[in-house]
Coordinates of C-alpha atoms and ligand atoms in Angstrom, one line a residue:
Chain A
M1 CA -48.2 57.0 22.3
T2 CA -50.2 55.2 19.6
P3 CA -50.4 51.5 20.4
V4 CA -48.8 49.1 17.9
L5 CA -52.0 47.1 17.9
E6 CA -55.5 48.0 19.0
A7 CA -58.5 45.8 18.6
R8 CA -62.0 47.1 19.1
N9 CA -64.8 44.6 19.6
L10 CA -63.4 42.0 17.2
K11 CA -65.7 39.2 16.2
R12 CA -65.3 36.2 14.1
D13 CA -67.9 33.7 12.9
Y14 CA -67.3 30.4 11.1
H15 CA -69.9 29.0 8.8
I16 CA -70.0 25.3 8.7
P17 CA -71.6 24.4 5.4
G18 CA -74.6 22.1 5.6
S19 CA -75.4 19.1 3.3
L20 CA -78.5 17.6 1.9
L21 CA -79.5 16.2 5.2
K22 CA -78.0 18.7 7.6
K23 CA -78.5 22.4 8.0
G24 CA -75.4 24.7 8.0
K25 CA -74.3 26.2 11.2
T26 CA -72.6 29.3 12.5
V27 CA -69.9 29.1 15.2
H28 CA -69.2 32.3 17.0
A29 CA -65.6 31.7 17.7
V30 CA -64.6 35.2 18.9
K31 CA -67.4 37.3 20.3
G32 CA -66.3 40.9 20.6
V33 CA -62.8 41.3 22.1
S34 CA -61.0 44.6 22.7
F35 CA -57.4 45.2 23.7
K36 CA -54.3 47.4 23.1
V37 CA -50.6 46.6 23.0
E38 CA -48.0 49.3 23.2
Q39 CA -44.7 49.1 21.5
G40 CA -42.1 46.8 23.2
K41 CA -44.8 45.2 25.4
T42 CA -46.1 41.7 25.6
L43 CA -49.7 40.8 25.8
S44 CA -50.4 37.2 26.7
I45 CA -53.6 35.4 25.8
V46 CA -54.6 32.3 27.8
G47 CA -57.8 30.3 27.8
E48 CA -59.4 27.0 27.4
S49 CA -58.7 24.9 24.3
G50 CA -61.2 26.0 21.6
C51 CA -62.0 29.3 23.2
G52 CA -60.9 31.3 20.1
K53 CA -57.2 32.2 20.6
S54 CA -55.9 31.0 17.3
T55 CA -58.9 32.6 15.6
L56 CA -58.0 35.9 17.2
A57 CA -54.4 35.4 16.2
R58 CA -55.3 34.9 12.5
M59 CA -57.4 38.1 12.5
V60 CA -54.6 40.1 14.1
T61 CA -52.1 38.9 11.6
M62 CA -54.5 39.7 8.8
I63 CA -54.8 36.1 7.5
D64 CA -58.5 35.9 8.1
P65 CA -60.9 38.8 7.8
V66 CA -62.8 40.0 10.9
T67 CA -66.5 39.4 10.9
S68 CA -67.0 42.7 12.6
G69 CA -65.1 45.2 14.8
E70 CA -62.1 47.3 14.1
M71 CA -58.4 46.6 14.1
L72 CA -55.7 49.3 14.0
I73 CA -52.0 48.7 13.5
D74 CA -49.8 51.7 14.3
G75 CA -53.0 53.7 14.4
Q76 CA -53.9 52.7 10.9
K77 CA -57.1 50.9 10.3
V78 CA -56.8 47.6 8.5
D79 CA -59.6 45.6 6.9
I80 CA -58.4 42.9 4.5
A81 CA -61.9 42.3 3.4
A82 CA -62.1 45.8 2.0
E83 CA -58.7 46.4 0.5
P84 CA -55.6 44.2 -0.2
L85 CA -52.7 44.5 2.2
S86 CA -49.6 46.5 1.4
S87 CA -46.4 44.5 1.5
D88 CA -45.2 47.0 4.1
M89 CA -48.2 46.0 6.4
R90 CA -47.5 42.3 5.6
S91 CA -44.0 42.4 6.8
K92 CA -44.9 44.5 9.9
V93 CA -46.9 41.7 11.4
Q94 CA -45.7 38.1 11.5
I95 CA -47.0 34.9 13.1
V96 CA -45.6 31.7 14.5
F97 CA -48.3 29.2 13.9
Q98 CA -49.5 26.7 16.5
N99 CA -48.6 23.6 14.5
P100 CA -45.1 24.1 13.2
Y101 CA -45.2 21.0 10.9
G102 CA -48.3 22.0 9.0
S103 CA -46.9 25.5 8.5
L104 CA -43.6 24.4 6.9
N105 CA -43.7 23.3 3.3
P106 CA -42.4 19.7 3.4
R107 CA -40.9 19.9 -0.1
K108 CA -38.7 22.9 0.7
K109 CA -35.4 22.9 2.5
I110 CA -35.0 25.0 5.6
G111 CA -32.8 27.5 3.8
D112 CA -35.5 28.1 1.2
I113 CA -38.2 28.4 3.9
L114 CA -36.2 31.1 5.7
T115 CA -35.2 33.1 2.6
E116 CA -38.6 32.9 1.0
P117 CA -40.1 35.9 2.9
L118 CA -37.1 38.0 1.8
I119 CA -37.5 37.0 -1.8
I120 CA -41.2 37.9 -1.8
N121 CA -41.0 41.1 0.2
T122 CA -37.6 42.7 -0.3
K123 CA -34.9 43.2 -2.9
I124 CA -32.1 41.8 -0.8
P125 CA -29.5 39.9 -3.0
A126 CA -29.2 36.2 -2.8
A127 CA -25.9 36.1 -1.0
E128 CA -27.1 38.3 1.8
R129 CA -30.4 36.4 2.0
R130 CA -28.3 33.3 2.7
D131 CA -26.2 35.0 5.3
R132 CA -29.2 36.4 7.1
A133 CA -30.9 33.0 7.1
M134 CA -27.7 31.3 8.5
A135 CA -27.4 33.9 11.2
M136 CA -31.1 33.5 12.2
L137 CA -30.6 29.7 12.3
K138 CA -27.9 30.1 14.9
K139 CA -29.9 32.7 16.8
V140 CA -32.7 30.2 17.4
G141 CA -30.2 27.5 18.5
L142 CA -29.9 25.5 15.3
E143 CA -26.8 24.9 13.2
E144 CA -25.5 25.7 9.7
K145 CA -25.8 22.1 8.7
H146 CA -29.5 22.3 9.1
Y147 CA -29.8 24.8 6.3
S148 CA -30.2 22.2 3.5
R149 CA -32.4 19.8 5.4
Y150 CA -36.1 19.2 4.9
P151 CA -38.7 19.7 7.7
H152 CA -39.3 16.0 8.3
M153 CA -35.7 15.5 9.3
F154 CA -36.2 17.7 12.4
S155 CA -37.7 16.9 15.8
G156 CA -40.8 18.7 17.0
G157 CA -39.0 21.3 18.9
Q158 CA -36.4 21.9 16.2
R159 CA -39.3 22.6 13.7
Q160 CA -40.8 25.0 16.1
R161 CA -37.5 27.0 16.2
V162 CA -37.5 27.0 12.4
A163 CA -41.0 28.5 12.4
I164 CA -39.8 31.2 14.9
A165 CA -36.7 31.9 12.7
R166 CA -38.9 32.3 9.7
A167 CA -41.2 34.8 11.4
L168 CA -38.2 36.9 12.4
M169 CA -36.7 37.1 8.9
L170 CA -38.5 40.3 8.0
N171 CA -37.8 42.2 11.2
P172 CA -41.4 42.5 12.1
R173 CA -42.8 45.1 14.5
L174 CA -45.5 42.9 15.9
L175 CA -45.0 39.2 16.4
V176 CA -48.0 36.9 17.1
L177 CA -46.8 33.7 18.7
D178 CA -49.4 30.9 18.9
E179 CA -48.1 28.4 21.6
P180 CA -44.5 29.0 20.5
V181 CA -42.8 27.1 23.3
S182 CA -45.4 24.4 24.1
A183 CA -43.5 21.8 22.1
L184 CA -40.1 22.7 23.6
D185 CA -38.2 21.2 26.5
L186 CA -37.3 23.5 29.3
S187 CA -33.8 24.2 28.2
V188 CA -34.8 25.0 24.6
Q189 CA -37.8 26.8 25.9
A190 CA -35.6 29.0 28.0
Q191 CA -33.4 29.6 25.0
V192 CA -36.3 30.7 22.9
L193 CA -37.8 32.8 25.6
N194 CA -34.5 34.5 26.3
L195 CA -34.1 35.1 22.6
L196 CA -37.6 36.7 22.4
A197 CA -36.7 38.9 25.3
D198 CA -33.4 39.9 23.7
L199 CA -35.1 40.7 20.4
Q200 CA -37.7 42.7 22.2
E201 CA -35.1 44.7 23.9
E202 CA -33.0 45.2 20.8
F203 CA -35.8 46.1 18.3
H204 CA -38.6 47.2 20.6
L205 CA -40.7 44.3 19.3
T206 CA -44.2 43.9 20.4
Y207 CA -45.6 40.5 21.1
V208 CA -49.0 38.9 21.3
F209 CA -48.2 35.6 23.0
I210 CA -50.7 32.8 23.1
S211 CA -49.9 30.1 25.7
H212 CA -51.5 27.8 28.2
D213 CA -48.4 27.5 30.3
L214 CA -49.0 29.9 33.2
S215 CA -45.5 29.9 34.5
V216 CA -44.3 31.0 31.1
V217 CA -47.0 33.6 30.9
R218 CA -46.1 34.9 34.3
H219 CA -42.5 35.2 33.3
I220 CA -42.9 37.1 30.0
S221 CA -46.1 39.2 30.0
D222 CA -46.8 42.8 30.7
D223 CA -50.5 42.3 30.3
V224 CA -52.7 39.2 30.3
M225 CA -56.0 38.5 28.8
V226 CA -58.0 35.4 29.7
M227 CA -60.5 34.1 27.1
Y228 CA -63.4 31.8 27.8
F229 CA -65.8 30.7 25.0
G230 CA -64.9 33.5 22.7
E231 CA -65.0 36.3 25.2
A232 CA -62.3 38.1 27.2
V233 CA -63.3 37.4 30.8
E234 CA -60.3 38.9 32.3
Y235 CA -57.9 41.6 31.1
G236 CA -55.3 43.5 33.1
S237 CA -51.7 43.8 34.0
R238 CA -49.9 40.6 34.8
D239 CA -49.8 41.2 38.5
Q240 CA -53.4 42.1 38.6
V241 CA -54.4 38.9 36.9
F242 CA -52.1 36.6 38.8
N243 CA -52.5 38.2 42.2
D244 CA -56.2 38.9 42.1
P245 CA -58.0 36.9 39.5
Q246 CA -61.7 37.9 39.2
H247 CA -63.3 35.3 37.0
S248 CA -64.0 31.8 38.2
Y249 CA -62.4 30.3 35.0
T250 CA -59.1 32.1 35.8
K251 CA -59.2 30.7 39.3
T252 CA -59.8 27.2 38.1
L253 CA -57.0 27.6 35.6
F254 CA -54.5 28.5 38.4
A255 CA -55.7 25.7 40.6
A256 CA -55.3 23.1 37.8
T257 CA -51.6 23.9 37.2
P258 CA -49.6 20.8 37.9
R259 CA -47.0 21.2 40.6
V260 CA -43.5 20.0 40.6
D261 CA -43.4 19.4 44.3
V262 CA -42.1 16.4 46.2
E263 CA -44.9 16.4 48.8
A264 CA -47.5 16.4 46.0
I265 CA -45.7 13.4 44.4
K266 CA -45.6 11.5 47.7
A267 CA -49.3 12.1 48.2
R268 CA -50.1 10.9 44.6
L269 CA -48.0 7.7 45.0
E270 CA -49.7 7.1 48.3
R271 CA -53.2 7.4 46.7
R272 CA -52.0 5.1 43.9
K273 CA -50.8 2.4 46.3
R274 CA -54.1 2.4 48.1
A275 CA -56.3 2.2 44.9
Chain B
M1 CA -42.5 -10.4 31.8
S2 CA -42.4 -6.8 30.7
L3 CA -45.0 -5.4 28.3
L4 CA -42.3 -3.7 26.2
E5 CA -38.6 -4.5 26.5
I6 CA -36.0 -2.6 24.5
Q7 CA -32.3 -3.4 24.8
N8 CA -29.5 -1.4 23.2
L9 CA -31.6 0.4 20.6
V10 CA -29.6 2.3 18.0
V11 CA -31.1 4.4 15.2
E12 CA -29.0 6.0 12.5
F13 CA -30.2 8.3 9.7
Q14 CA -28.4 8.7 6.4
T15 CA -28.0 12.4 5.9
A16 CA -26.1 14.6 3.3
S17 CA -23.4 15.1 5.9
G18 CA -23.0 11.4 6.7
P19 CA -24.7 9.1 9.1
F20 CA -26.3 10.6 12.1
R21 CA -27.0 8.6 15.3
A22 CA -30.2 9.8 16.7
V23 CA -30.6 7.0 19.3
D24 CA -27.4 5.6 20.8
G25 CA -28.0 2.4 22.8
V26 CA -31.1 3.1 24.7
S27 CA -32.6 0.3 26.9
L28 CA -35.9 0.4 28.6
K29 CA -38.7 -1.7 30.1
V30 CA -42.3 -1.0 30.8
D31 CA -44.5 -3.4 32.8
E32 CA -48.3 -3.8 32.7
G33 CA -49.9 -1.1 34.6
E34 CA -46.8 1.0 34.8
V35 CA -46.2 4.6 33.7
L36 CA -42.8 5.4 32.4
A37 CA -42.0 9.0 31.6
I38 CA -39.2 9.9 29.1
V39 CA -37.9 13.4 29.3
G40 CA -35.0 15.1 27.7
E41 CA -34.1 17.9 25.5
S42 CA -35.6 18.6 22.1
G43 CA -33.9 16.4 19.5
S44 CA -32.6 13.9 22.1
G45 CA -34.3 11.0 20.3
K46 CA -37.4 10.4 22.3
S47 CA -39.8 10.3 19.4
V48 CA -37.4 8.5 17.1
S49 CA -36.8 5.7 19.6
M50 CA -40.5 5.0 20.0
L51 CA -41.2 5.2 16.3
A52 CA -38.3 2.8 15.8
A53 CA -39.7 0.3 18.2
M54 CA -43.0 0.4 16.4
G55 CA -41.3 0.1 12.9
L56 CA -42.7 3.5 11.8
L57 CA -39.5 5.2 10.6
P58 CA -38.7 6.0 7.0
W59 CA -36.3 3.8 5.1
T60 CA -33.5 6.3 5.6
A61 CA -33.3 5.1 9.2
K62 CA -31.2 2.1 10.2
V63 CA -32.6 0.5 13.3
T64 CA -30.8 -2.2 15.3
A65 CA -31.5 -3.6 18.8
D66 CA -30.4 -6.5 20.9
K67 CA -34.0 -7.0 22.0
L68 CA -37.2 -5.5 20.9
L69 CA -40.0 -7.4 22.6
F70 CA -43.7 -6.8 23.1
N71 CA -45.3 -9.1 25.5
G72 CA -42.4 -11.5 24.9
R73 CA -42.9 -11.4 21.1
D74 CA -40.0 -10.3 19.0
L75 CA -41.1 -7.3 17.0
Q76 CA -38.0 -7.4 14.8
A77 CA -38.5 -11.0 13.7
M78 CA -42.2 -10.5 13.0
S79 CA -43.7 -10.1 9.5
D80 CA -45.0 -6.7 8.6
R81 CA -48.5 -8.2 8.5
D82 CA -48.3 -9.5 12.1
R83 CA -46.8 -6.2 13.3
R84 CA -49.6 -4.2 11.7
K85 CA -52.1 -6.4 13.6
I86 CA -50.5 -5.4 16.9
I87 CA -49.8 -1.8 16.2
G88 CA -52.9 0.4 16.3
K89 CA -54.6 -2.3 18.4
E90 CA -52.5 -3.6 21.2
I91 CA -49.9 -0.8 21.0
S92 CA -51.1 2.6 20.1
M93 CA -49.4 5.9 19.8
I94 CA -50.5 9.5 20.3
F95 CA -48.3 11.3 17.8
Q96 CA -46.5 14.5 18.7
E97 CA -48.1 16.7 16.1
P98 CA -51.8 16.1 16.1
V99 CA -52.8 18.3 13.3
A100 CA -50.2 16.8 11.0
S101 CA -51.2 13.3 12.0
L102 CA -54.8 13.7 11.1
N103 CA -55.9 13.3 7.5
P104 CA -57.2 16.6 6.3
C105 CA -59.4 15.0 3.6
F106 CA -61.7 13.0 6.0
T107 CA -63.9 14.0 8.8
V108 CA -62.6 13.2 12.3
G109 CA -65.5 10.8 12.8
Y110 CA -64.6 8.8 9.7
Q111 CA -61.0 8.6 10.9
I112 CA -61.8 7.2 14.3
E113 CA -64.4 4.8 12.9
E114 CA -61.8 3.5 10.4
V115 CA -59.5 2.5 13.2
L116 CA -62.4 0.7 14.9
R117 CA -63.4 -1.0 11.6
V118 CA -59.9 -2.3 11.0
H119 CA -59.1 -3.5 14.5
T120 CA -62.5 -4.6 16.0
D121 CA -65.5 -6.4 14.9
L122 CA -68.0 -3.8 16.0
D123 CA -70.8 -3.1 13.6
R124 CA -71.4 0.3 12.2
K125 CA -73.8 1.5 14.9
A126 CA -71.6 0.2 17.6
R127 CA -68.6 2.0 16.1
W128 CA -70.5 5.2 15.9
D129 CA -71.6 4.9 19.6
R130 CA -68.0 4.1 20.6
A131 CA -66.7 7.2 18.7
I132 CA -69.2 9.4 20.6
E133 CA -68.2 7.8 23.9
L134 CA -64.5 8.4 23.1
F135 CA -65.2 12.1 22.3
Q136 CA -67.0 12.5 25.5
L137 CA -64.1 10.9 27.4
V138 CA -61.6 13.4 26.0
G139 CA -63.9 16.3 26.7
I140 CA -65.0 17.3 23.2
P141 CA -68.4 19.0 23.5
N142 CA -71.3 18.1 21.1
P143 CA -69.7 14.9 19.9
E144 CA -72.4 14.0 17.4
E145 CA -71.8 17.2 15.6
R146 CA -68.0 17.3 16.0
L147 CA -67.6 13.8 14.5
G148 CA -68.8 15.4 11.2
H149 CA -66.1 18.0 11.2
Y150 CA -62.8 18.1 9.3
P151 CA -59.5 18.7 11.1
H152 CA -59.2 22.2 9.9
Q153 CA -62.5 23.1 11.5
M154 CA -61.2 22.3 14.9
S155 CA -58.7 24.1 17.2
G156 CA -55.2 22.7 17.9
G157 CA -56.2 21.3 21.2
Q158 CA -59.4 19.7 19.8
C159 CA -57.3 18.0 17.1
Q160 CA -55.0 16.7 19.9
R161 CA -58.0 15.3 21.7
V162 CA -59.2 13.6 18.5
M163 CA -55.7 11.9 18.3
I164 CA -56.0 10.8 21.9
A165 CA -59.5 9.4 21.4
T166 CA -58.3 7.5 18.3
A167 CA -55.3 6.1 20.2
L168 CA -57.6 4.9 23.0
A169 CA -60.3 3.5 20.6
C170 CA -59.2 -0.2 20.9
N171 CA -58.2 -0.2 24.6
P172 CA -54.5 -0.7 23.9
K173 CA -52.3 -2.8 26.2
L174 CA -49.5 -0.2 25.7
L175 CA -50.0 3.4 25.0
I176 CA -47.2 5.6 23.8
A177 CA -48.1 9.2 24.3
D178 CA -45.7 11.6 22.7
E179 CA -46.2 15.0 24.2
P180 CA -50.0 14.3 24.5
T181 CA -51.0 17.5 26.2
T182 CA -48.9 20.2 24.6
A183 CA -51.8 21.9 22.9
L184 CA -54.1 21.8 26.0
D185 CA -54.7 24.3 28.7
V186 CA -54.1 23.0 32.2
T187 CA -57.8 22.4 33.0
I188 CA -58.2 20.1 30.0
Q189 CA -54.7 18.7 30.4
K190 CA -55.8 17.6 33.9
Q191 CA -58.9 15.9 32.5
I192 CA -56.9 14.1 29.9
L193 CA -54.2 13.0 32.4
D194 CA -56.8 11.8 34.8
L195 CA -58.4 9.8 32.0
L196 CA -55.1 8.2 31.0
M197 CA -54.4 7.3 34.6
K198 CA -57.8 5.9 35.1
L199 CA -57.6 3.7 32.0
Q200 CA -54.2 2.7 33.1
A201 CA -55.3 1.6 36.5
E202 CA -58.5 0.0 35.4
H203 CA -57.2 -2.0 32.4
G204 CA -53.6 -2.3 33.5
M205 CA -52.5 -0.4 30.5
G206 CA -48.8 0.3 30.2
L207 CA -48.1 3.9 29.5
I208 CA -45.0 5.6 28.0
M209 CA -45.3 9.3 28.5
I210 CA -42.9 11.4 26.5
T211 CA -43.0 14.9 27.8
H212 CA -40.9 17.9 28.5
D213 CA -43.3 19.1 31.2
M214 CA -42.0 18.3 34.6
G215 CA -45.4 18.9 36.0
V216 CA -46.8 16.1 33.9
V217 CA -44.0 13.8 35.0
A218 CA -44.7 14.7 38.6
E219 CA -48.4 14.0 38.3
T220 CA -48.3 10.7 36.3
A221 CA -45.0 8.8 36.3
D222 CA -43.9 5.8 38.3
R223 CA -40.5 5.8 36.7
V224 CA -38.5 8.3 34.7
I225 CA -35.9 8.1 32.0
V226 CA -33.9 11.2 31.3
Q227 CA -32.3 11.2 27.8
Y228 CA -29.8 13.5 26.2
K229 CA -28.5 13.3 22.6
G230 CA -29.7 9.8 22.0
R231 CA -28.4 8.4 25.3
K232 CA -29.9 7.6 28.6
I233 CA -28.5 9.9 31.3
E234 CA -30.5 8.8 34.3
E235 CA -33.3 6.4 35.3
A236 CA -35.0 6.6 38.6
D237 CA -38.4 6.2 40.3
V238 CA -40.3 9.5 40.2
L239 CA -39.8 10.5 43.8
S240 CA -36.1 9.9 43.8
L241 CA -35.7 11.8 40.6
F242 CA -37.3 14.9 42.0
E243 CA -36.1 14.5 45.6
S244 CA -32.5 13.7 44.8
P245 CA -31.6 13.9 41.2
K246 CA -28.2 12.2 40.6
S247 CA -26.8 13.3 37.3
V248 CA -25.7 16.9 36.6
Y249 CA -28.0 17.0 33.6
T250 CA -31.1 16.2 35.6
K251 CA -30.2 18.7 38.2
A252 CA -29.8 21.4 35.6
L253 CA -33.0 20.3 33.9
L254 CA -35.0 20.7 37.1
S255 CA -33.5 24.1 37.8
A256 CA -34.6 25.3 34.4
L257 CA -38.2 25.6 35.4
P258 CA -39.5 29.1 34.6
E259 CA -40.4 29.5 38.3
N260 CA -36.7 29.6 39.0
A261 CA -35.8 32.4 36.7
V262 CA -33.5 35.1 38.0
G263 CA -33.8 38.7 36.9
G264 CA -35.8 38.1 33.7
R265 CA -33.4 35.5 32.3
L266 CA -34.2 31.8 32.3
P267 CA -31.4 29.3 33.0
T268 CA -30.6 27.1 30.0
I269 CA -28.7 23.9 30.3
T270 CA -26.5 23.7 27.3
E271 CA -25.0 27.2 28.0
K272 CA -23.6 25.9 31.2
L273 CA -22.8 22.2 30.6
T274 CA -20.7 20.6 27.9
D275 CA -21.7 17.3 26.3
Q276 CA -18.8 15.7 28.0
Q277 CA -19.9 16.8 31.4
I278 CA -23.4 15.6 30.7
F279 CA -22.3 12.2 29.5
E280 CA -19.7 11.7 32.2
G281 CA -22.3 12.7 34.9
A282 CA -24.7 10.1 33.6
V283 CA -26.1 7.7 36.2
R284 CA -27.6 4.6 34.7
Ligands
ATP1 N1 -62.3 26.8 10.0 C1 -63.2 26.6 10.9 N2 -64.5 26.2 10.7 C2 -65.4 26.0 11.7 N3 -65.1 26.1 13.0 C3 -63.8 26.5 13.3 C4 -62.8 26.7 12.3 N4 -61.7 27.1 12.9 C5 -61.9 27.0 14.3 N5 -63.2 26.7 14.5 C6 -63.9 26.6 15.8 O1 -63.7 27.8 16.5 C7 -63.5 27.6 17.9 C8 -62.2 28.4 18.2 O2 -61.1 27.8 17.6 P1 -59.6 28.3 17.8 O3 -58.7 27.5 17.0 O4 -59.6 29.8 17.7 O5 -59.4 27.9 19.4 P2 -58.1 28.0 20.3 O6 -58.5 28.9 21.4 O7 -56.9 28.4 19.5 O8 -57.9 26.6 20.9 P3 -56.6 25.7 21.1 O9 -56.0 26.1 22.4 O10 -57.2 24.3 21.3 O11 -55.7 25.8 20.0 C9 -63.4 26.1 18.1 O12 -64.6 25.7 18.6 C10 -63.2 25.6 16.7 O13 -63.7 24.3 16.6
ATP2 N1 -35.7 11.5 8.9 C1 -34.7 12.0 9.6 N2 -33.5 12.3 9.0 C2 -32.5 12.8 9.7 N3 -32.5 13.1 11.0 C3 -33.6 12.9 11.7 C4 -34.8 12.4 11.0 N4 -35.8 12.3 11.9 C5 -35.3 12.8 13.1 N5 -34.0 13.2 12.9 C6 -33.1 13.7 14.0 O1 -33.1 12.8 15.0 C7 -32.9 13.5 16.3 C8 -34.0 13.0 17.3 O2 -35.3 13.4 16.9 P1 -36.5 13.1 17.8 O3 -37.7 13.5 16.9 O4 -36.5 11.8 18.3 O5 -36.3 14.2 19.0 P2 -37.2 14.3 20.3 O6 -36.4 13.9 21.4 O7 -38.5 13.7 20.1 O8 -37.4 15.9 20.3 P3 -38.6 16.9 20.5 O9 -38.8 17.0 22.0 O10 -38.2 18.2 19.9 O11 -39.8 16.3 19.9 C9 -33.1 15.0 16.0 O12 -31.8 15.6 16.0 C10 -33.6 15.0 14.5 O13 -33.1 16.1 13.8
MG3 MG1 -55.2 27.4 18.9
MG4 MG1 -40.4 14.4 19.7

């Protein structure tokens, strides 16, 4: 089967412009990363803050061009630097951005935010657009009364759900989620993760899931890639990566995960008392 | 005397569908050198209650409280001018959405220096040195270079660390950290939590830690408040909360950890409990 997404040696540099006094500089944010995701599967990407995960996400969703390397979606090569994207391709791949607030237009009501992708990319009539947006609001655990509110009237977690709802409006094939649940409490996080699982089952959705929460990653992934300073230092099935991590960064990562464990709390309080 | 004392805080927003009570009679106290964690579901009024205490809500919010004291001083009776002198210096806040809280038009170095310029009498050189020191503390590599970057040139977690550095710039007496590590991987999260705990122990800083991450609560808090739909549901010292949670809501909250998933489904709380059950099961 052709994978939904294949990346071959993707690289991305950023140029930081210089000034009169300072020379410009190039940051190699992603330094040659390759992976494949089959339909209906979830690839998780974890890694240190600043290691290039969001940069990779923006390349995969064709927002930023690649500096070099190849990307194939459904076996079809895409290069936004060479030719403009078809609207078909645009609706196929959607992203939920890392910072929900910045990605929602503060001057638009939630209803308009949700129906906008339908207006741009489809010919669906207004009444149906509204129905679909309402249905989606409920799907992500929000209510009809939220339809006519502005983004600033929501809590952080509610805004994150709006962003997820918006990404789902076009029935994408591939959904890139950049830290989609890190702002959510456990209950809403569970709701969103269950929702993502349902949608995956129902529509055979494919996910690229960026997260630093290892317990979440362990729960939802088929494959896991660990990035470190722009490189993939570990890539394999979930069980491989979790049961037998190879790279020292992966091991450090597992060791640093905070534990909800009464004995650990007792030990900490003891240390605190002594200090 | 408590560092911060809030009694019966109520916050109401005017919305198109009538007034909405986001915070419904919350009381809390934080002492010097104490870490209070506030946990609770998304939308339960955690951020709003803290923003209200600091006078940072928009005019559509109606805020009332029986008591709102910082270091014994009445924040409600204070003039805006006096309050501004305290906020940002003696009380500072790490806002929930770091990227949105930074000004996209200025370099991060300028933004942190500006805070130091307003609230301290350090000269230019000293401010620059302090900014570098703060960036080092929060683990941003190449601080000299990074200070010259704009927010959009930094990753989500780097922006969050800039926010943290800014909030710590003036050695606040009380730090309100609203989901301070959501954009950070566990290794850097650990570094940041260790830093906060160190400052807290060394300077006796009071710390209010708003978080949904039970691991963060377990690793930092002395006391915990559990909130639901604007009300306090349970308050306990950290060990009791984890060892023997009393309210049905807290019990459900702890069992919703992804580690406890059964057969691919994660347990959610609101599917199982009604508001009435949650409020009636409250232990205050
Ligand atoms: N527009 C830009 N110009 C210059 N440098 C950039 C730009 N965007 C990102 N970078 C740099 O590229 C590197 C990778 O950033 P990226 O946002 O991909 O990291 P990330 O893995 O998503 O981190 P986080 O977990 O903190 O969100 C960082 O060092 C960042 O400072
Ligand atoms: N300006 C506003 N107008 C109307 N309602 C608002 C406004 N700001 C916040 N709210 C509502 O107040 C409630 C509490 O919001 P708050 O931001 O305090 O939640 P929170 O507990 O911090 O949640 P999260 O964990 O998602 O950040 C939410 O239901 C939110 O929709
Ligand atoms: Mg990122
Ligand atoms: Mg909040």
